[in-house]
Short mmCIF file of C-alpha atoms in Angstrom, two decimals:
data_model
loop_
_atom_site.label_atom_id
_atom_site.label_comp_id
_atom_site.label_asym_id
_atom_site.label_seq_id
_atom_site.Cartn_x
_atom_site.Cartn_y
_atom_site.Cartn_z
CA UNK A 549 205.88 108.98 144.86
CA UNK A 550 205.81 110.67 141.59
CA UNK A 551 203.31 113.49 140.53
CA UNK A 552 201.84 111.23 137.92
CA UNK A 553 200.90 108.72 140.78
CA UNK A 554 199.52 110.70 142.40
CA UNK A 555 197.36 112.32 140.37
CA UNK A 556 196.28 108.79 139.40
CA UNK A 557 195.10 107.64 142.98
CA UNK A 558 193.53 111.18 143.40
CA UNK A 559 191.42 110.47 140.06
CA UNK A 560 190.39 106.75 141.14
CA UNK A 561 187.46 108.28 143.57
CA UNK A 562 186.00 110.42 141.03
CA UNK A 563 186.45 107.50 138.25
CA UNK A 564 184.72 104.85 140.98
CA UNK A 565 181.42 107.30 141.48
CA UNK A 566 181.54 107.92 137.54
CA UNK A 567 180.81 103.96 136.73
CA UNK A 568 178.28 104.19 140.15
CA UNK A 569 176.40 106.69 138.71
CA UNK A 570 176.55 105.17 135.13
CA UNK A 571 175.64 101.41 136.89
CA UNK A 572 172.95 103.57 138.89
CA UNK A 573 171.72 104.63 135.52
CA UNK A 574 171.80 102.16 133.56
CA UNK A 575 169.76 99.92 136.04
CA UNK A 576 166.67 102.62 136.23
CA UNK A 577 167.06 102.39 132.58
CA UNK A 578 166.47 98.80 132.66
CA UNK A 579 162.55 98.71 133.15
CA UNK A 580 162.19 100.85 130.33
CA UNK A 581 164.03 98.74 128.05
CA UNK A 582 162.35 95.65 128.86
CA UNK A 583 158.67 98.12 128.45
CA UNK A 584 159.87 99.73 125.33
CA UNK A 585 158.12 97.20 122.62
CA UNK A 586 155.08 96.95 124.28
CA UNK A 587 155.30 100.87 124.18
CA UNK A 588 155.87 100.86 120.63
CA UNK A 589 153.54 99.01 119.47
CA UNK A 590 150.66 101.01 121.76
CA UNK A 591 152.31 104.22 120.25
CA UNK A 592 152.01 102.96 116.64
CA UNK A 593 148.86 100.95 117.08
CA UNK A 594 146.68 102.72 119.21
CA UNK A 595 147.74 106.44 119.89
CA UNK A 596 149.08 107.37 116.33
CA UNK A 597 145.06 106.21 114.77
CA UNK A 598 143.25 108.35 117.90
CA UNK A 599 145.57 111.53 116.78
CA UNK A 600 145.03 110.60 113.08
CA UNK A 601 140.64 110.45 114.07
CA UNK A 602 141.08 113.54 116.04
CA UNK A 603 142.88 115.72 113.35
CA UNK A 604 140.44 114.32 110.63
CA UNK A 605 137.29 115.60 113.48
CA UNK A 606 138.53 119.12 112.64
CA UNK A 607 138.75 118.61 108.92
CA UNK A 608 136.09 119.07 106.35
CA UNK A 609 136.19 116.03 103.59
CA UNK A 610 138.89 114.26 105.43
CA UNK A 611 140.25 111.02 103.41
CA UNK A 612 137.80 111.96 100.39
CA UNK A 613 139.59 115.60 99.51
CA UNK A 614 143.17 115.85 98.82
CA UNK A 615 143.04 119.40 99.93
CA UNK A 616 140.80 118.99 103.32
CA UNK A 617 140.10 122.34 104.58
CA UNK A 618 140.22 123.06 108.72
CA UNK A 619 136.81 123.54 110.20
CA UNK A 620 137.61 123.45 113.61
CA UNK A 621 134.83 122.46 115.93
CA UNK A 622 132.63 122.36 112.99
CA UNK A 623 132.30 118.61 112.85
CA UNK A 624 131.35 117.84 116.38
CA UNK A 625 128.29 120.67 115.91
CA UNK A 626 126.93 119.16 112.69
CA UNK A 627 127.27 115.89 114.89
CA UNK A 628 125.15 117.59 118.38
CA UNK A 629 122.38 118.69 115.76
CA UNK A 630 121.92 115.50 114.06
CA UNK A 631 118.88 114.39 115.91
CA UNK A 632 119.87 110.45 115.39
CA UNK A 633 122.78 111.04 117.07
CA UNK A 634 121.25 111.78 120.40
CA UNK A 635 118.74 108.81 119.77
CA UNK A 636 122.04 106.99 119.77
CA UNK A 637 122.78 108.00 122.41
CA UNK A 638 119.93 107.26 124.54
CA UNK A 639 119.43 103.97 122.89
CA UNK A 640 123.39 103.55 123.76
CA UNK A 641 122.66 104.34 127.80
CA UNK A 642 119.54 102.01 127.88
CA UNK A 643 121.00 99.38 126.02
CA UNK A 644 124.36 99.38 128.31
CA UNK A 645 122.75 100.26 131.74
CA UNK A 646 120.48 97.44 131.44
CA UNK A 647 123.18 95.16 130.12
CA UNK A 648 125.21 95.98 132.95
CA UNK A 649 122.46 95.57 135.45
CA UNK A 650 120.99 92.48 134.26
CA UNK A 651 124.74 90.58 134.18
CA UNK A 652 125.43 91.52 137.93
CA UNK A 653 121.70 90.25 138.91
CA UNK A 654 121.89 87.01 136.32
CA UNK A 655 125.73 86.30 137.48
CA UNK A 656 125.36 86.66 141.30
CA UNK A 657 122.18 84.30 141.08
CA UNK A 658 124.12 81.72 139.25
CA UNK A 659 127.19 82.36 141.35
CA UNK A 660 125.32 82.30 144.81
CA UNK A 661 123.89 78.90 143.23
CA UNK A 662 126.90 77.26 142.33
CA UNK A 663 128.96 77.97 145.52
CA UNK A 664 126.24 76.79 147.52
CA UNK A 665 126.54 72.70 149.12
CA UNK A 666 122.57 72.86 149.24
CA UNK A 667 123.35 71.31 145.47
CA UNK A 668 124.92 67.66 144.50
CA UNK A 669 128.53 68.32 143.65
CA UNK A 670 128.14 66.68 139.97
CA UNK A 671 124.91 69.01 139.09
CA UNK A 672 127.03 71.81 140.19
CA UNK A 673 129.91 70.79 137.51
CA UNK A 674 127.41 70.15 134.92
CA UNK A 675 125.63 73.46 135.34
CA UNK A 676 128.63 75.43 135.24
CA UNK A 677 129.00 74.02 132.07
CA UNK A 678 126.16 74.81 130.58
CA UNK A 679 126.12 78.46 132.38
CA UNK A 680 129.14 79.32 131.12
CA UNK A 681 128.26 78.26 127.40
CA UNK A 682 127.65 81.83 126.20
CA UNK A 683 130.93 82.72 126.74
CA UNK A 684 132.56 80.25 124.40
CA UNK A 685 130.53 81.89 121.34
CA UNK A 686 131.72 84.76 118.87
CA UNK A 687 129.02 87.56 118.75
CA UNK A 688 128.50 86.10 115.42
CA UNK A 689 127.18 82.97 116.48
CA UNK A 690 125.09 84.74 118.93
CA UNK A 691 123.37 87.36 116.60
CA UNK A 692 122.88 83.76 114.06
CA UNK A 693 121.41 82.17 117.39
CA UNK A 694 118.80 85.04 118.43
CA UNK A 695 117.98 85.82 114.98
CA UNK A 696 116.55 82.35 114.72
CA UNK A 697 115.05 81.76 118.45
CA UNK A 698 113.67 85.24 117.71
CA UNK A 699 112.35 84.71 114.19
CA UNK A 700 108.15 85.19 113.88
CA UNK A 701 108.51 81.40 112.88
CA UNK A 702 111.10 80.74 115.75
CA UNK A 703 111.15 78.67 118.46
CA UNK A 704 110.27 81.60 121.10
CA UNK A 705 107.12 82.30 119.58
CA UNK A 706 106.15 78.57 118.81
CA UNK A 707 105.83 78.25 122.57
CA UNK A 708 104.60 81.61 123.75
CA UNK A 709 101.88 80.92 121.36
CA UNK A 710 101.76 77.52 122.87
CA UNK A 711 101.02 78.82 126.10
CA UNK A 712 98.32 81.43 125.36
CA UNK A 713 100.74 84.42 125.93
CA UNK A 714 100.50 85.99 122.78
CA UNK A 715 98.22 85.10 119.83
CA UNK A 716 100.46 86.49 117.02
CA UNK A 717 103.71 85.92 115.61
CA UNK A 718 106.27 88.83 117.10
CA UNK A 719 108.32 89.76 115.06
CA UNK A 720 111.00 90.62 117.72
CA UNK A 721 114.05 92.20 115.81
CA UNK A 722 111.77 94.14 113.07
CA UNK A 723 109.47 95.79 115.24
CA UNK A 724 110.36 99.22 116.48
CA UNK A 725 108.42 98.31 119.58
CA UNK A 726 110.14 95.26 120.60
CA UNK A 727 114.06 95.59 118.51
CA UNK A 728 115.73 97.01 120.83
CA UNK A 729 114.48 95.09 124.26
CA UNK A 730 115.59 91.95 122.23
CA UNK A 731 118.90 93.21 121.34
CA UNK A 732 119.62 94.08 124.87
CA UNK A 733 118.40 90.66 126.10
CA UNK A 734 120.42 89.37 123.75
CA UNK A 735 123.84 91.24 124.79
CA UNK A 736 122.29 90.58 128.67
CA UNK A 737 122.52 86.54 127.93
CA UNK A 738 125.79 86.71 125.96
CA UNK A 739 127.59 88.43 128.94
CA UNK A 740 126.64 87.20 132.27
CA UNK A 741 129.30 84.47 132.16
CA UNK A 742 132.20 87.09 133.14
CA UNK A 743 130.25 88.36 136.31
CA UNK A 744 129.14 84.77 137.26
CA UNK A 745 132.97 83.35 137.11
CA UNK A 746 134.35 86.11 138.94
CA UNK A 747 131.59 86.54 141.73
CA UNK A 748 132.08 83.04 142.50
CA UNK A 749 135.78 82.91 142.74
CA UNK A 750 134.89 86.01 144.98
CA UNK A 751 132.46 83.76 147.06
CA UNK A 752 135.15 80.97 147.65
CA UNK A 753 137.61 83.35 148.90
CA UNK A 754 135.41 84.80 151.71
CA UNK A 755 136.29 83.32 155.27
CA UNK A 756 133.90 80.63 156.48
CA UNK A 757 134.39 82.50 160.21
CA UNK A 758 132.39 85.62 159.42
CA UNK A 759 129.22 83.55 158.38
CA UNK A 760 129.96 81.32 161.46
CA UNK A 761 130.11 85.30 163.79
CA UNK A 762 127.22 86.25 162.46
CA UNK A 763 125.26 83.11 162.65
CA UNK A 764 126.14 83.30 166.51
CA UNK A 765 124.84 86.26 166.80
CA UNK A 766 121.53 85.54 165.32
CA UNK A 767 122.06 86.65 161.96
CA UNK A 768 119.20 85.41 159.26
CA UNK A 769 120.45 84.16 155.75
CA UNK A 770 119.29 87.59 154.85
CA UNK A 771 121.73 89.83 156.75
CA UNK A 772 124.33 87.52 156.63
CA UNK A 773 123.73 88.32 152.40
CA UNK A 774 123.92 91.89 153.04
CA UNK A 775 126.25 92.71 155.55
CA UNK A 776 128.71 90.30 154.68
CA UNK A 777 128.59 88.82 151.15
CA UNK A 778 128.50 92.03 148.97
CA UNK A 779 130.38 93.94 151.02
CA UNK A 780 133.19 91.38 150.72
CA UNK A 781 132.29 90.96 146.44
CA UNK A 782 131.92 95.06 146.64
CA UNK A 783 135.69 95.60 145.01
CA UNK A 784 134.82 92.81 142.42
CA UNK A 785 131.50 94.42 141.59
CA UNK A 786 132.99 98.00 140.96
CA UNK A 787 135.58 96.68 138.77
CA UNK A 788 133.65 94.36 136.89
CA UNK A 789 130.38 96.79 136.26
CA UNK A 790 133.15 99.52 135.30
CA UNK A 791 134.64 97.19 132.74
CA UNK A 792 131.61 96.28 131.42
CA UNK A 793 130.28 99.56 131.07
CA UNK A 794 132.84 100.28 128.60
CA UNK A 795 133.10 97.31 126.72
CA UNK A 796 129.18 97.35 126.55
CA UNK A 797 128.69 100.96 125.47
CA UNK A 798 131.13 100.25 122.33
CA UNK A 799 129.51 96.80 120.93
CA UNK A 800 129.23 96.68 117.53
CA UNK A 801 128.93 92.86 115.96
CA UNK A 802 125.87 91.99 117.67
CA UNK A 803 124.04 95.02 116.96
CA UNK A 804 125.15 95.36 113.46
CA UNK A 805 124.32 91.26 112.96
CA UNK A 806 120.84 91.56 114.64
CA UNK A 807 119.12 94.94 113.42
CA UNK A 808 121.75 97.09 111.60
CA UNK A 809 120.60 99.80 113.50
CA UNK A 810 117.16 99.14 112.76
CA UNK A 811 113.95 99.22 112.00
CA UNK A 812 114.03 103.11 111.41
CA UNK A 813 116.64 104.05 114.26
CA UNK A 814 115.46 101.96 116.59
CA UNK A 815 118.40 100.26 117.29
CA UNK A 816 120.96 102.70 116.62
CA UNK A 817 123.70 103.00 118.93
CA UNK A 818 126.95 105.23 118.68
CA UNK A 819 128.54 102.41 117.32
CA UNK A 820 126.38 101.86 114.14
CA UNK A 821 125.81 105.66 114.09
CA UNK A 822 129.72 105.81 113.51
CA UNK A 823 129.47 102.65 110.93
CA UNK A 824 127.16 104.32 108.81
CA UNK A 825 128.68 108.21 108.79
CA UNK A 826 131.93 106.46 108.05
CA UNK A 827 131.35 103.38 105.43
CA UNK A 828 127.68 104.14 104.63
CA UNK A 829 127.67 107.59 104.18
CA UNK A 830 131.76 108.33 103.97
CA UNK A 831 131.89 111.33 106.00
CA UNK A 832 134.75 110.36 107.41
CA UNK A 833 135.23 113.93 109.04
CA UNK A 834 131.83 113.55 110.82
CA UNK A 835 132.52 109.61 111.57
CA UNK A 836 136.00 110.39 113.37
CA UNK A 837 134.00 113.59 115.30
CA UNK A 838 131.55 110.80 116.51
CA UNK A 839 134.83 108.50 117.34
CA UNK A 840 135.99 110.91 119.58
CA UNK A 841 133.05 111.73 121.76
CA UNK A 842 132.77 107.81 122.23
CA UNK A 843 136.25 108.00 123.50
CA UNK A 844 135.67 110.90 125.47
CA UNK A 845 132.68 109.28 126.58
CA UNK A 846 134.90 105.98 127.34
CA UNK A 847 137.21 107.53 128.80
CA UNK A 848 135.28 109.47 131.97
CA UNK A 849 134.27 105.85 132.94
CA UNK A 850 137.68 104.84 132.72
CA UNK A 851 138.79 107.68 135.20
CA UNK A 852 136.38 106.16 137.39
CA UNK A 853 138.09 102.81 137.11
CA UNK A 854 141.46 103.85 137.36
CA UNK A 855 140.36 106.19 140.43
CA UNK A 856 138.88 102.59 142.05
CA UNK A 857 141.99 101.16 141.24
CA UNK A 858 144.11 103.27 142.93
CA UNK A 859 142.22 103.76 146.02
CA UNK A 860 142.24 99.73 146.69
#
């Protein structure tokens, strides 16, 4: 056998591990292809605006000056000294912590009541329906809704008068008194729907055995509620209330359809505090400093989630 030949069968091992490594290669590659547009369009969409806000946070006159100067941290103190921002923020917290609360306690009632057999099969289809009615509207239709139950001539004061419990007309979304519990019952009524739905496919998934344990062993409705229902809805619960919490804490429509913000701050949340620097006021610089401490804000809830995540 000639020297050429052999050198040819000597090469064929290192040319067979070559195309392994490249096959290897190219099918870790793979995922990344098939990932790569969604990628794209979160790169282009979503991270290249929050680097645009953040560089415009440290900018004085950003969008409005051709020549914006850098101010550094400048922004974000104008913002912590602007004593309607930390209204905001209060109002924000009250206004999403009640939310929050009220949708677990509203969704888990409905839930527990639709998954029980106490209740004729057919009233139980037609009151899903109607429970899960304020899901199907746009927040405009809602603020247009509780702007006219609420109205002083509205349908919630025609029969609270009716029934001796106040003896004046309310007027619900223009007193600085009453704006902001109204906007927050609003937002409470408009999103129950999403914990009811999901506690009750949590219900129907927990084994009929544990109630029938416990009931042997003397268990009352009671415990059986306690030590066995929310425990087993506890994962749901987390995730949901997490969720929530974010999406609450950056509404916008409603509150902006309803009040605006008003009557004189009463309403404002971090939201409509951004609006206004932004499109009211245009300080943009100041607007994108507020952007980023709702993201920053956002985003230690969403560790939270993510941390939940992982550890189920």
């Amino acid at each position: 056998m000639n020297r050429p030949v052999l050198a040819l069968v000597a090469a064929q091992p290192k040319v067979r591990r070559k195309r392994k490594f490249r096959y290897k290669a190219l099918r870790r590659l793979v995922p990344y292809l098939y990932v790569s547009p969604a990628t794209l369009l979160l790169v282009l969409l979503m991270l290249f605006p929050m680097m645009m806000v953040f560089r415009y946070s440290l900018m004085d006159g950003a969008i409005m000056k051709k020549n914006a100067a850098f101010v550094g941290l400048q922004n974000y103190l104008t913002i912590f000294d602007d004593p309607v921002f930390w209204q905001s923020v209060v109002q924000t917290l009250y206004f999403t912590v009640m939310s929050v609360v009220f949708h677990f306690i509203i969704g888990l009632a409905f839930a527990l009541l639709l998954n029980t057999n106490r209740v004729d099969p057919l009233i139980r289809s037609i009151l899903r329906v109607l429970y899960i009615l304020p899901w199907l509207f746009t927040a405009v239709i809602i603020a247009i809704i509780w702007r006219l139950l609420l109205d002083p001539n509205g349908v919630v004061n025609s029969i609270l008068m009716a029934l001796h419990i106040v003896n004046f007309k309310v007027e619900w979304f223009s007193s600085t008194s009453t704006a902001l519990h109204a906007l927050t019952f609003a937002n409470i009524w408009a999103g129950y729907p999403l914990y009811m739905v999901s506690l009750l496919a949590g219900l129907q998934g927990i084994p009929k055995e544990l109630y029938e344990a416990a009931g042997i062993d003397g268990a009352n409705s009671f415990e059986k509620f306690w030590h066995i229902t929310i425990p087993q809805l506890m994962p749901i619960i987390i995730s949901i209330a997490l969720l929530d919490f974010i999406w609450t804490m950056q509404v916008f429509p409603l509150v902006w359809m309803t009040t605006g913000g008003g009557p004189i701050y009463s309403t404002e949340v971090l939201s409509t505090f951004t609006y206004k620097l932004a499109f009211s006021q245009y300080e943009f610089s100041l607007a994108s400093a507020s952007a980023v401490i709702i993201l920053i804000m956002s985003m230690s809830v969403t560790y939270f989630y993510i941390k939940h995540q992982r550890q189920r």
